[in-house]
Short mmCIF file of C-alpha atoms (C1' of nucleotides) in Angstrom, two decimals:
data_model
loop_
_atom_site.label_atom_id
_atom_site.label_comp_id
_atom_site.label_asym_id
_atom_site.label_seq_id
_atom_site.Cartn_x
_atom_site.Cartn_y
_atom_site.Cartn_z
CA MET A 28 0.12 -0.06 -0.09
CA THR A 29 2.83 2.39 0.96
CA ASP A 30 4.64 2.44 -2.17
CA CYS A 31 8.13 4.55 -1.02
CA LEU A 32 10.00 4.67 -4.20
CA SER A 33 7.61 6.88 -5.44
CA CYS A 34 7.42 9.15 -2.24
CA ILE A 35 7.67 12.72 -2.22
CA VAL A 36 10.06 12.77 0.85
CA ARG A 37 12.16 10.00 -0.31
CA ASN A 38 15.36 11.32 -0.47
CA ARG A 39 15.24 13.83 2.19
CA ALA A 40 13.67 11.85 5.21
CA ILE A 41 15.84 9.49 7.31
CA CYS A 42 14.47 6.63 4.79
CA ALA A 43 16.81 8.09 2.21
CA SER A 44 19.50 5.88 4.04
CA LEU A 45 17.70 2.47 2.93
CA ARG A 46 18.14 0.35 0.30
CA PRO A 47 15.29 -0.52 -2.31
CA ASP A 48 14.79 -3.69 -0.44
CA GLU A 49 15.16 -2.67 3.08
CA LEU A 50 12.87 0.16 1.91
CA GLY A 51 9.75 -2.03 1.01
CA LEU A 52 10.58 -4.04 4.17
CA LEU A 53 9.95 -0.57 6.16
CA GLY A 54 7.46 0.46 3.87
CA ARG A 55 4.95 -2.55 5.10
CA MET A 56 5.31 -1.47 8.42
CA GLY A 57 4.39 2.00 7.40
CA ARG A 58 0.86 3.45 7.17
CA ARG A 59 -0.04 6.65 5.53
CA GLN A 60 -2.61 8.94 7.50
CA ARG A 61 -4.09 12.50 6.63
CA VAL A 62 -3.77 15.06 9.85
CA SER A 63 -6.50 17.69 9.65
CA SER A 64 -5.19 21.09 10.83
CA GLY A 65 -5.60 21.47 14.58
CA HIS A 66 -5.53 17.83 15.45
CA THR A 67 -2.85 16.73 18.43
CA LEU A 68 -1.28 13.24 17.39
CA LEU A 69 0.29 12.90 20.75
CA TRP A 70 -0.66 14.02 24.48
CA GLU A 71 2.12 15.66 26.70
CA GLY A 72 2.85 12.90 29.06
CA ASP A 73 1.17 9.95 27.44
CA ASP A 74 2.77 7.05 26.36
CA ALA A 75 3.37 7.84 22.66
CA PRO A 76 3.28 3.87 20.38
CA VAL A 77 3.89 5.56 16.88
CA VAL A 78 6.59 7.23 15.53
CA ALA A 79 6.15 9.41 12.16
CA ASN A 80 7.78 10.78 8.69
CA VAL A 81 6.27 13.99 7.66
CA LEU A 82 5.25 13.64 4.15
CA ASP A 83 3.57 17.46 4.02
CA GLY A 84 2.05 19.86 6.40
CA VAL A 85 3.19 21.49 8.97
CA LEU A 86 2.82 20.08 12.80
CA LYS A 87 4.19 22.16 16.54
CA LEU A 88 5.41 20.52 19.14
CA VAL A 89 4.15 22.04 22.80
CA ALA A 90 4.97 21.73 25.87
CA ALA A 91 2.43 23.55 28.44
CA THR A 92 2.50 24.45 31.92
CA ALA A 93 -0.19 22.93 34.69
CA ASP A 94 -1.90 25.94 34.60
CA GLY A 95 -2.11 26.05 30.60
CA ARG A 96 0.66 28.24 29.86
CA GLU A 97 1.92 26.64 26.09
CA GLN A 98 5.15 27.45 24.74
CA ILE A 99 6.05 25.73 21.20
CA VAL A 100 9.23 23.91 21.38
CA GLY A 101 9.59 22.41 18.15
CA ILE A 102 8.33 22.93 14.58
CA VAL A 103 8.02 20.07 12.02
CA PHE A 104 7.95 20.44 8.63
CA PRO A 105 7.91 17.78 5.27
CA SER A 106 10.85 15.31 5.90
CA ASP A 107 11.32 15.75 9.39
CA PHE A 108 10.88 13.15 12.01
CA ILE A 109 8.11 12.90 14.54
CA GLY A 110 8.18 11.23 18.00
CA ARG A 111 10.03 9.50 20.54
CA PRO A 112 12.00 6.26 19.66
CA PHE A 113 13.34 3.66 22.08
CA GLY A 114 10.69 4.01 25.13
CA LYS A 115 9.44 6.61 27.29
CA GLU A 116 6.27 8.58 26.91
CA SER A 117 6.77 12.18 25.03
CA PRO A 118 7.45 14.83 27.10
CA TYR A 119 4.97 17.26 24.70
CA SER A 120 2.59 17.39 22.60
CA VAL A 121 2.27 17.33 19.08
CA SER A 122 -0.81 19.02 16.79
CA ALA A 123 -0.97 19.87 13.35
CA ILE A 124 -1.30 22.88 12.45
CA SER A 125 -1.84 22.28 9.18
CA GLU A 126 -3.62 19.64 7.07
CA ALA A 127 -0.86 17.07 7.10
CA GLU A 128 0.40 13.78 5.72
CA LEU A 129 2.18 11.64 8.00
CA CYS A 130 3.56 8.26 7.14
CA ILE A 131 3.48 6.50 10.54
CA PHE A 132 4.96 3.62 12.21
CA HIS A 133 4.19 1.54 15.48
CA ARG A 134 7.21 2.73 17.35
CA ASP A 135 8.16 -0.85 19.13
CA GLN A 136 8.58 -2.18 15.18
CA PHE A 137 10.33 0.80 14.44
CA ASP A 138 13.04 0.48 17.24
CA GLU A 139 13.70 -2.78 16.05
CA PHE A 140 14.04 -2.23 12.71
CA ALA A 141 16.32 0.72 13.35
CA ALA A 142 18.65 -1.65 15.51
CA ASP A 143 19.32 -3.50 12.63
CA HIS A 144 19.69 -0.75 10.33
CA PRO A 145 22.80 1.66 11.52
CA ASP A 146 23.08 3.72 8.82
CA LEU A 147 18.91 4.67 9.17
CA GLN A 148 19.86 5.31 12.76
CA GLN A 149 22.60 7.30 12.01
CA LYS A 150 20.41 9.25 10.24
CA LEU A 151 17.93 9.61 13.24
CA LEU A 152 21.26 10.92 15.14
CA CYS A 153 22.26 13.18 12.78
CA ARG A 154 19.11 14.51 12.72
CA THR A 155 18.59 14.75 16.22
CA LEU A 156 21.82 16.43 17.13
CA ALA A 157 20.96 19.11 14.73
CA GLU A 158 17.68 19.62 16.22
CA LEU A 159 19.01 19.87 19.42
CA ASP A 160 21.71 22.72 18.18
CA ARG A 161 18.57 24.30 17.11
CA ALA A 162 16.84 23.99 20.40
CA ARG A 163 19.75 25.22 22.18
CA ARG A 164 19.89 28.56 20.14
CA TRP A 165 16.37 28.97 20.81
CA MET A 166 17.21 28.79 24.41
CA LEU A 167 19.36 31.84 24.28
CA LEU A 168 16.53 33.52 22.40
CA LEU A 169 13.38 32.68 24.95
CA GLY A 170 16.02 33.71 27.68
CA ARG A 171 17.97 36.50 26.78
CA LYS A 172 16.68 38.29 23.11
CA SER A 173 14.05 41.00 23.75
CA ALA A 174 10.65 41.25 22.06
CA PRO A 175 11.80 43.54 19.22
CA GLU A 176 14.86 40.83 18.87
CA LYS A 177 12.90 37.56 19.09
CA VAL A 178 10.58 38.73 16.22
CA ALA A 179 13.63 39.74 14.15
CA SER A 180 15.08 36.59 14.50
CA PHE A 181 11.94 34.16 14.19
CA LEU A 182 11.31 36.23 10.68
CA LEU A 183 14.82 35.06 9.84
CA GLU A 184 14.71 31.80 11.02
CA MET A 185 11.17 31.44 8.70
CA ALA A 186 13.09 33.06 5.63
CA ASP A 187 15.72 30.44 5.59
CA ARG A 188 13.21 27.84 6.77
CA LEU A 189 10.78 28.40 4.21
CA SER A 190 12.82 29.55 1.29
CA PRO A 191 13.25 26.61 -0.46
CA PRO A 192 10.02 25.04 -0.95
CA PRO A 193 8.13 27.91 -2.66
CA SER A 194 9.69 28.77 -5.49
CA ALA A 195 13.58 29.80 -5.85
CA ALA A 196 12.51 33.19 -7.32
CA ASP A 197 12.77 35.67 -5.17
CA THR A 198 13.80 34.41 -1.39
CA ALA A 199 13.55 37.86 0.02
CA ARG A 200 10.12 38.47 -1.86
CA GLY A 201 8.13 37.40 0.74
CA PHE A 202 6.81 33.95 2.27
CA GLU A 203 3.91 32.67 3.78
CA LEU A 204 4.06 31.83 7.11
CA PRO A 205 1.97 28.55 8.54
CA PHE A 206 1.59 30.11 11.68
CA GLY A 207 -1.50 32.87 13.38
CA ARG A 208 -0.30 35.55 15.49
CA GLN A 209 -0.92 33.21 18.80
CA GLN A 210 1.69 30.75 17.75
CA ILE A 211 3.98 33.09 16.65
CA ALA A 212 3.83 34.34 20.38
CA ASP A 213 3.95 30.53 21.77
CA ILE A 214 7.07 30.15 19.75
CA LEU A 215 8.80 33.35 21.26
CA GLY A 216 7.47 33.34 24.51
CA LEU A 217 5.57 36.46 24.54
CA THR A 218 2.04 37.13 24.18
CA ILE A 219 0.02 37.75 21.52
CA GLU A 220 -0.22 41.42 21.81
CA THR A 221 3.52 42.30 22.22
CA THR A 222 4.33 40.10 18.65
CA SER A 223 1.64 42.00 17.14
CA ARG A 224 2.89 45.32 18.19
CA GLN A 225 6.17 44.22 17.19
CA LEU A 226 5.04 43.80 13.61
CA THR A 227 3.64 46.62 13.40
CA LYS A 228 6.24 48.98 14.50
CA MET A 229 8.48 46.76 11.79
CA ARG A 230 5.99 47.65 8.85
CA ALA A 231 5.96 51.25 10.21
CA VAL A 232 9.44 51.42 9.61
CA GLY A 233 9.63 49.78 6.54
CA LEU A 234 11.49 46.90 7.28
CA ILE A 235 8.76 44.45 6.29
CA ASP A 236 5.53 44.36 4.49
CA LEU A 237 2.51 42.66 5.96
CA PRO A 238 0.50 42.17 2.79
CA SER A 239 -1.74 39.52 4.19
CA ARG A 240 -2.64 37.84 7.38
CA ARG A 241 -0.04 35.29 7.27
CA LYS A 242 2.48 36.67 4.46
CA ILE A 243 5.57 38.35 5.34
CA VAL A 244 7.87 40.48 2.95
CA ILE A 245 11.14 41.87 3.88
CA ASN A 246 12.80 44.50 2.81
CA ASP A 247 15.90 45.22 4.52
CA LEU A 248 17.38 42.27 5.78
CA ALA A 249 20.50 43.46 6.77
CA ALA A 250 18.73 45.91 9.08
CA LEU A 251 16.78 43.05 10.52
CA ASN A 252 20.08 40.91 11.32
CA GLU A 253 21.11 43.76 13.26
CA MET A 254 18.09 44.16 15.01
CA ALA A 255 18.42 39.97 15.70
CA GLY A 256 21.13 40.93 18.23
CA MET B 1245 47.66 4.72 28.67
CA THR B 1246 44.57 5.16 28.88
CA ASP B 1247 42.91 2.00 30.64
CA CYS B 1248 39.58 1.96 29.55
CA LEU B 1249 38.11 -0.76 31.78
CA SER B 1250 39.29 0.53 35.13
CA CYS B 1251 37.48 4.07 34.13
CA ILE B 1252 35.31 5.58 36.51
CA VAL B 1253 32.74 6.33 34.48
CA ARG B 1254 32.82 2.67 32.51
CA ASN B 1255 29.15 1.49 32.69
CA ARG B 1256 27.58 5.08 32.44
CA ALA B 1257 29.28 6.51 29.43
CA ILE B 1258 28.29 5.71 25.80
CA CYS B 1259 31.71 3.31 25.98
CA ALA B 1260 29.53 0.99 27.92
CA SER B 1261 28.28 -0.25 24.88
CA LEU B 1262 31.55 -1.86 24.00
CA ARG B 1263 33.18 -4.95 24.20
CA PRO B 1264 36.78 -5.22 25.81
CA ASP B 1265 38.71 -5.83 22.60
CA GLU B 1266 36.39 -2.92 21.39
CA LEU B 1267 36.82 -0.57 24.29
CA GLY B 1268 40.64 -0.93 24.01
CA LEU B 1269 40.53 -0.10 20.32
CA LEU B 1270 38.67 3.41 21.09
CA GLY B 1271 40.98 3.79 24.12
CA ARG B 1272 44.10 3.96 22.08
CA MET B 1273 42.49 6.76 20.14
CA GLY B 1274 41.68 8.57 23.36
CA ARG B 1275 43.43 11.08 25.37
CA ARG B 1276 42.83 12.05 29.11
CA GLN B 1277 42.70 15.76 29.89
CA ARG B 1278 42.33 17.77 32.98
CA VAL B 1279 40.47 21.07 32.58
CA SER B 1280 40.82 23.59 34.91
CA SER B 1281 38.03 25.71 36.24
CA GLY B 1282 36.87 28.24 34.21
CA HIS B 1283 38.79 27.16 31.09
CA THR B 1284 36.93 26.99 27.90
CA LEU B 1285 37.36 24.04 25.71
CA LEU B 1286 35.03 24.86 22.86
CA TRP B 1287 34.95 27.70 21.69
CA GLU B 1288 30.81 29.39 20.19
CA GLY B 1289 31.27 28.96 16.01
CA ASP B 1290 34.75 27.56 16.13
CA ASP B 1291 35.03 24.71 14.51
CA ALA B 1292 34.99 21.81 17.19
CA PRO B 1293 37.82 19.35 16.33
CA VAL B 1294 37.19 16.91 19.39
CA VAL B 1295 34.37 15.02 21.41
CA ALA B 1296 35.14 13.79 25.00
CA ASN B 1297 33.48 12.04 27.37
CA VAL B 1298 33.17 13.72 31.12
CA LEU B 1299 34.91 11.13 33.48
CA ASP B 1300 34.59 13.82 36.44
CA GLY B 1301 33.76 17.59 36.94
CA VAL B 1302 31.03 19.96 35.62
CA LEU B 1303 30.81 22.00 32.45
CA LYS B 1304 28.25 23.90 31.01
CA LEU B 1305 27.46 24.84 27.14
CA VAL B 1306 27.36 28.55 26.73
CA ALA B 1307 25.19 30.52 24.15
CA ALA B 1308 25.87 34.09 23.62
CA THR B 1309 24.29 37.13 21.97
CA ALA B 1310 26.82 39.49 19.97
CA ASP B 1311 26.93 41.78 23.08
CA GLY B 1312 27.51 39.54 25.28
CA ARG B 1313 24.33 38.39 27.23
CA GLU B 1314 24.84 34.90 28.23
CA GLN B 1315 22.33 31.81 28.60
CA ILE B 1316 23.41 28.03 29.73
CA VAL B 1317 21.74 25.86 27.44
CA GLY B 1318 23.77 22.77 28.86
CA ILE B 1319 25.06 21.02 32.16
CA VAL B 1320 27.46 18.37 31.74
CA PHE B 1321 28.06 15.87 34.35
CA PRO B 1322 30.64 13.02 34.41
CA SER B 1323 29.59 9.88 31.96
CA ASP B 1324 28.14 12.74 29.90
CA PHE B 1325 29.50 12.92 26.52
CA ILE B 1326 30.42 16.68 24.83
CA GLY B 1327 31.00 17.72 21.50
CA ARG B 1328 29.30 17.91 17.81
CA PRO B 1329 29.64 14.13 15.80
CA PHE B 1330 29.31 14.50 12.18
CA GLY B 1331 30.60 17.51 11.41
CA LYS B 1332 29.54 21.35 11.82
CA GLU B 1333 30.77 23.91 13.97
CA SER B 1334 30.24 24.07 17.72
CA PRO B 1335 26.97 26.33 18.34
CA TYR B 1336 28.03 27.15 21.54
CA SER B 1337 31.09 27.04 23.68
CA VAL B 1338 31.95 24.46 26.42
CA SER B 1339 33.81 25.67 29.91
CA ALA B 1340 34.84 23.62 33.08
CA ILE B 1341 33.10 25.01 36.05
CA SER B 1342 34.93 23.23 37.96
CA GLU B 1343 38.03 21.19 37.78
CA ALA B 1344 37.42 18.70 35.13
CA GLU B 1345 38.85 15.44 33.89
CA LEU B 1346 37.62 14.44 29.94
CA CYS B 1347 38.79 11.42 27.86
CA ILE B 1348 39.27 13.46 24.60
CA PHE B 1349 39.04 11.77 20.58
CA HIS B 1350 39.08 13.63 17.41
CA ARG B 1351 36.32 13.95 15.83
CA ASP B 1352 36.98 13.05 12.36
CA GLN B 1353 38.49 9.64 14.14
CA PHE B 1354 35.62 9.13 16.45
CA ASP B 1355 33.15 9.84 13.73
CA GLU B 1356 34.63 6.39 11.99
CA PHE B 1357 35.08 4.58 14.70
CA ALA B 1358 31.07 4.82 15.48
CA ALA B 1359 30.34 4.29 11.96
CA ASP B 1360 31.52 1.04 12.62
CA HIS B 1361 29.81 0.18 15.60
CA PRO B 1362 26.27 0.54 15.93
CA ASP B 1363 25.85 0.01 19.39
CA LEU B 1364 28.03 2.90 20.50
CA GLN B 1365 26.20 4.84 17.98
CA GLN B 1366 22.97 4.17 19.56
CA LYS B 1367 23.81 4.90 23.11
CA LEU B 1368 24.43 8.34 21.96
CA LEU B 1369 21.48 8.57 19.64
CA CYS B 1370 19.44 7.24 23.30
CA ARG B 1371 21.55 10.13 25.02
CA THR B 1372 20.82 13.13 22.44
CA LEU B 1373 17.24 12.24 22.72
CA ALA B 1374 16.86 12.48 25.95
CA GLU B 1375 19.36 15.43 25.85
CA LEU B 1376 16.56 16.94 23.42
CA ASP B 1377 13.82 16.46 25.70
CA ARG B 1378 15.30 17.64 28.21
CA ALA B 1379 16.45 21.28 26.59
CA ARG B 1380 12.60 21.63 25.13
CA ARG B 1381 11.46 21.53 28.65
CA TRP B 1382 13.76 23.98 29.81
CA MET B 1383 12.27 26.40 26.63
CA LEU B 1384 9.18 25.66 28.36
CA LEU B 1385 10.92 27.00 31.77
CA LEU B 1386 12.64 30.03 29.37
CA GLY B 1387 9.85 31.06 27.94
CA ARG B 1388 6.81 30.55 30.15
CA LYS B 1389 7.83 30.86 33.45
CA SER B 1390 7.92 33.34 36.44
CA ALA B 1391 11.28 34.13 38.40
CA PRO B 1392 9.64 32.44 41.42
CA GLU B 1393 8.61 29.00 39.46
CA LYS B 1394 11.99 28.88 37.55
CA VAL B 1395 14.11 29.10 40.78
CA ALA B 1396 11.99 26.65 42.16
CA SER B 1397 12.32 24.42 38.74
CA PHE B 1398 15.52 24.57 38.93
CA LEU B 1399 16.31 23.30 42.71
CA LEU B 1400 13.93 20.67 41.94
CA GLU B 1401 16.05 19.39 38.74
CA MET B 1402 19.37 20.02 40.46
CA ALA B 1403 18.03 18.00 43.60
CA ASP B 1404 17.28 15.32 40.88
CA ARG B 1405 20.83 15.46 39.18
CA LEU B 1406 23.06 15.78 41.87
CA SER B 1407 21.40 13.41 44.13
CA PRO B 1408 22.76 10.19 43.00
CA PRO B 1409 26.46 10.92 43.58
CA PRO B 1410 26.55 12.54 47.37
CA SER B 1411 25.65 9.26 49.46
CA ALA B 1412 21.48 7.63 49.47
CA ALA B 1413 21.64 9.13 52.80
CA ASP B 1414 19.01 11.67 53.08
CA THR B 1415 18.41 13.38 49.41
CA ALA B 1416 16.17 15.86 50.75
CA ARG B 1417 19.09 17.11 53.32
CA GLY B 1418 20.81 19.13 50.87
CA PHE B 1419 23.03 19.63 48.23
CA GLU B 1420 26.07 21.56 47.04
CA LEU B 1421 25.35 22.97 43.89
CA PRO B 1422 28.32 23.40 41.42
CA PHE B 1423 27.63 26.95 40.48
CA GLY B 1424 27.40 30.26 41.49
CA ARG B 1425 24.75 32.32 41.62
CA GLN B 1426 25.85 34.66 38.07
CA GLN B 1427 25.59 30.79 36.66
CA ILE B 1428 22.38 29.97 38.23
CA ALA B 1429 21.03 33.01 36.43
CA ASP B 1430 22.45 32.68 33.34
CA ILE B 1431 20.71 28.70 33.74
CA LEU B 1432 17.53 30.27 33.96
CA GLY B 1433 16.83 33.67 32.34
CA LEU B 1434 17.21 36.14 35.12
CA THR B 1435 19.80 38.70 35.94
CA ILE B 1436 22.01 37.48 39.08
CA GLU B 1437 19.81 39.94 41.28
CA THR B 1438 16.26 38.55 40.73
CA THR B 1439 17.66 35.12 41.33
CA SER B 1440 19.32 35.96 44.56
CA ARG B 1441 16.15 37.60 46.05
CA GLN B 1442 14.23 34.90 44.90
CA LEU B 1443 16.52 32.46 46.71
CA THR B 1444 16.30 34.47 49.78
CA LYS B 1445 12.52 34.95 49.50
CA MET B 1446 12.47 30.84 49.96
CA ARG B 1447 14.79 30.62 52.63
CA ALA B 1448 12.73 33.87 54.75
CA VAL B 1449 9.82 31.56 54.27
CA GLY B 1450 11.23 28.09 55.22
CA LEU B 1451 11.23 26.55 51.92
CA ILE B 1452 14.71 25.66 51.83
CA ASP B 1453 17.71 26.64 54.12
CA LEU B 1454 21.44 28.01 52.23
CA PRO B 1455 23.89 27.04 55.11
CA SER B 1456 26.74 28.00 52.74
CA ARG B 1457 27.00 30.09 49.73
CA ARG B 1458 26.42 26.54 47.17
CA LYS B 1459 24.44 24.51 49.74
CA ILE B 1460 21.28 23.77 49.68
CA VAL B 1461 18.39 22.38 51.79
CA ILE B 1462 14.88 21.98 50.59
CA ASN B 1463 12.49 21.45 53.65
CA ASP B 1464 9.09 21.02 51.97
CA LEU B 1465 9.62 19.01 48.80
CA ALA B 1466 6.14 19.25 48.00
CA ALA B 1467 5.57 22.96 48.61
CA LEU B 1468 8.40 23.68 45.91
CA ASN B 1469 6.92 21.01 43.76
CA GLU B 1470 4.06 23.61 43.75
CA MET B 1471 5.60 26.52 43.24
CA ALA B 1472 7.35 25.28 40.07
CA GLY B 1473 3.95 25.30 38.24
"C1'" DC C 279 45.62 37.75 61.10
"C1'" DG C 280 44.49 41.84 57.73
"C1'" DG C 281 43.71 43.43 53.32
"C1'" DC C 282 42.12 42.50 48.72
"C1'" DT C 283 39.54 40.35 45.42
"C1'" DT C 284 35.52 38.01 44.54
"C1'" DC C 285 30.83 36.59 45.18
"C1'" DA C 286 25.79 37.99 47.11
"C1'" DT C 287 22.71 40.67 48.88
"C1'" DT C 288 19.75 44.22 49.80
"C1'" DG C 289 17.40 48.71 48.15
"C1'" DA C 290 15.60 52.47 45.07
"C1'" DC C 291 13.88 53.19 40.58
"C1'" DC C 292 12.53 52.57 35.47
"C1'" DC C 293 10.81 49.75 31.58
"C1'" DT C 294 9.59 46.61 28.73
"C1'" DG C 295 6.18 43.81 27.91
"C1'" DA C 296 2.08 41.49 30.47
"C1'" DT C 297 -2.64 42.15 31.51
"C1'" DC C 298 -7.39 43.85 30.61
"C1'" DA C 299 -10.15 45.94 27.14
"C1'" DA C 300 -12.46 47.54 23.49
"C1'" DC C 301 -12.67 47.41 18.23
"C1'" DA C 302 -11.28 45.99 13.47
"C1'" DA C 303 -10.54 43.04 10.13
"C1'" DA C 304 -10.80 38.41 7.90
"C1'" DG C 305 -12.77 34.41 7.15
"C1'" DC C 306 -17.07 31.53 7.25
"C1'" DC C 307 -21.48 30.07 5.82
"C1'" DG C 308 -26.60 29.90 5.41
"C1'" DC D 1133 -24.97 39.79 0.43
"C1'" DG D 1134 -24.87 39.87 5.85
"C1'" DG D 1135 -24.51 38.02 10.54
"C1'" DC D 1136 -21.55 35.71 13.03
"C1'" DT D 1137 -17.02 33.80 14.67
"C1'" DT D 1138 -11.83 33.81 14.53
"C1'" DT D 1139 -8.09 36.73 14.43
"C1'" DG D 1140 -5.72 40.61 15.04
"C1'" DT D 1141 -4.73 45.39 16.12
"C1'" DT D 1142 -4.59 49.28 19.17
"C1'" DG D 1143 -4.97 51.38 23.99
"C1'" DA D 1144 -4.70 52.27 28.47
"C1'" DT D 1145 -2.87 50.43 32.99
"C1'" DC D 1146 0.34 48.46 35.69
"C1'" DA D 1147 3.59 44.78 37.80
"C1'" DG D 1148 7.35 41.82 37.13
"C1'" DG D 1149 12.26 41.47 36.90
"C1'" DG D 1150 16.08 44.25 34.79
"C1'" DT D 1151 19.31 48.10 35.59
"C1'" DC D 1152 22.37 50.88 39.00
"C1'" DA D 1153 24.69 51.31 43.01
"C1'" DA D 1154 25.98 50.24 48.22
"C1'" DT D 1155 26.65 47.41 51.39
"C1'" DG D 1156 28.04 43.07 53.10
"C1'" DA D 1157 30.31 38.36 53.43
"C1'" DA D 1158 33.94 34.66 51.54
"C1'" DG D 1159 37.44 32.98 49.99
"C1'" DC D 1160 43.00 34.13 48.95
"C1'" DC D 1161 47.22 35.17 49.74
"C1'" DG D 1162 51.26 37.82 51.69
#
DNA sequence: CGGCTTCATTGACCCTGATCAACAAAGCCG
DNA sequence: CGGCTTTGTTGATCAGGGTCAATGAAGCCG
């Protein structure tokens, strides 16, 4: 059922390390699943019985306090890997923030398969190391940057992560965020009001344009870099 | 020269996955090195030519803004692994905050060895996943918690991470932090003054005792948990 | 022991960003 | 098209925590 050879993330996901025959084996373990926007796939604290590759769409990893404050601790794009291999419950919940399509595996089955396929495991290790680096750079932002610096850093990171797909044309000529204002706030550790105010202020001084709710056009990349600290 | 079989972290470091003969091979690649308190081993942004196991002592991972604000993004204890396998520069600097002893490898040599030893790589993967989980929980603290919550969370985490070694006696009966006040502030994304004030306040209400600069005694674990949010 | 340096505490004040509240603009659907 | 809901913007006010500054307590070493 799952045809890995024609998979849209075939060469970018961790599966890229596998030979066709291995791929067939893994493919039979996997199952495609659509997830609709807003739906939560894994709950914080619950046992996480599945892992998955993201084929399409965007998901968020969210940690929350007992009284409901939320912090987005990770953003997951197509070809990225979701879940917690090798035991343990998920320390954060995973929710789709757009229509998404996943390639899901039972965790135990996946763990077993991974143990027999060092190349796959190495790909996973490299990804996890990169993700850890990203998380740590984000800790600097959360702990030490001011609101303007946070928003500027966010726009730069998004320009970087969202540019490759939407045509190679003019990278600087705008991109569409997969987030609403509240989600940007949850990524930056701010309130929705401060986020909105900072964006408005940046538009007022001509740094950026906001042609629609989720569209961003960067006019002055250098100044934005400066502003990001 | 390096006798892995009698190594103090033999059963806790990633080397625990290796057979004696493999261990001998790795051991000949490694080199013991003392690092004195305050010394920086790797610099943020520089190419990181080494990886290492920590045998003894405590080190910090620090990310900094251009203008010198610092955020501690990781704390490294004995048996933990340091460095960035598989290419790339280090995105943070690594400094000893106490006298430390390391078991150092050239990164390229280590990468090569790891590629041939899946079990080692799996151990490394598990460690990295755990570290990522920890980093993400810390992001919630940095982005969403108040100063009192931050300090309470910090004390609980430290009570947890520092208890096993220093005698199993009374876990609640105090432990010695390897940090000064400024470092606690850099971990929590606060200033040294706020950190100090929060600790003083907690002592005032009897939650904790502060018998000496770096010693902490927790009197009311439940209340502290409550306070941590 | 005594002076010096480093580290921690405490106080006064201020500013950034949170909170509360009203309003405006988009999207949605009958 | 028009009402309703959701999402975003803007304003007024407030407070948590930062900043600046002074004092106090520990460690260090001659």
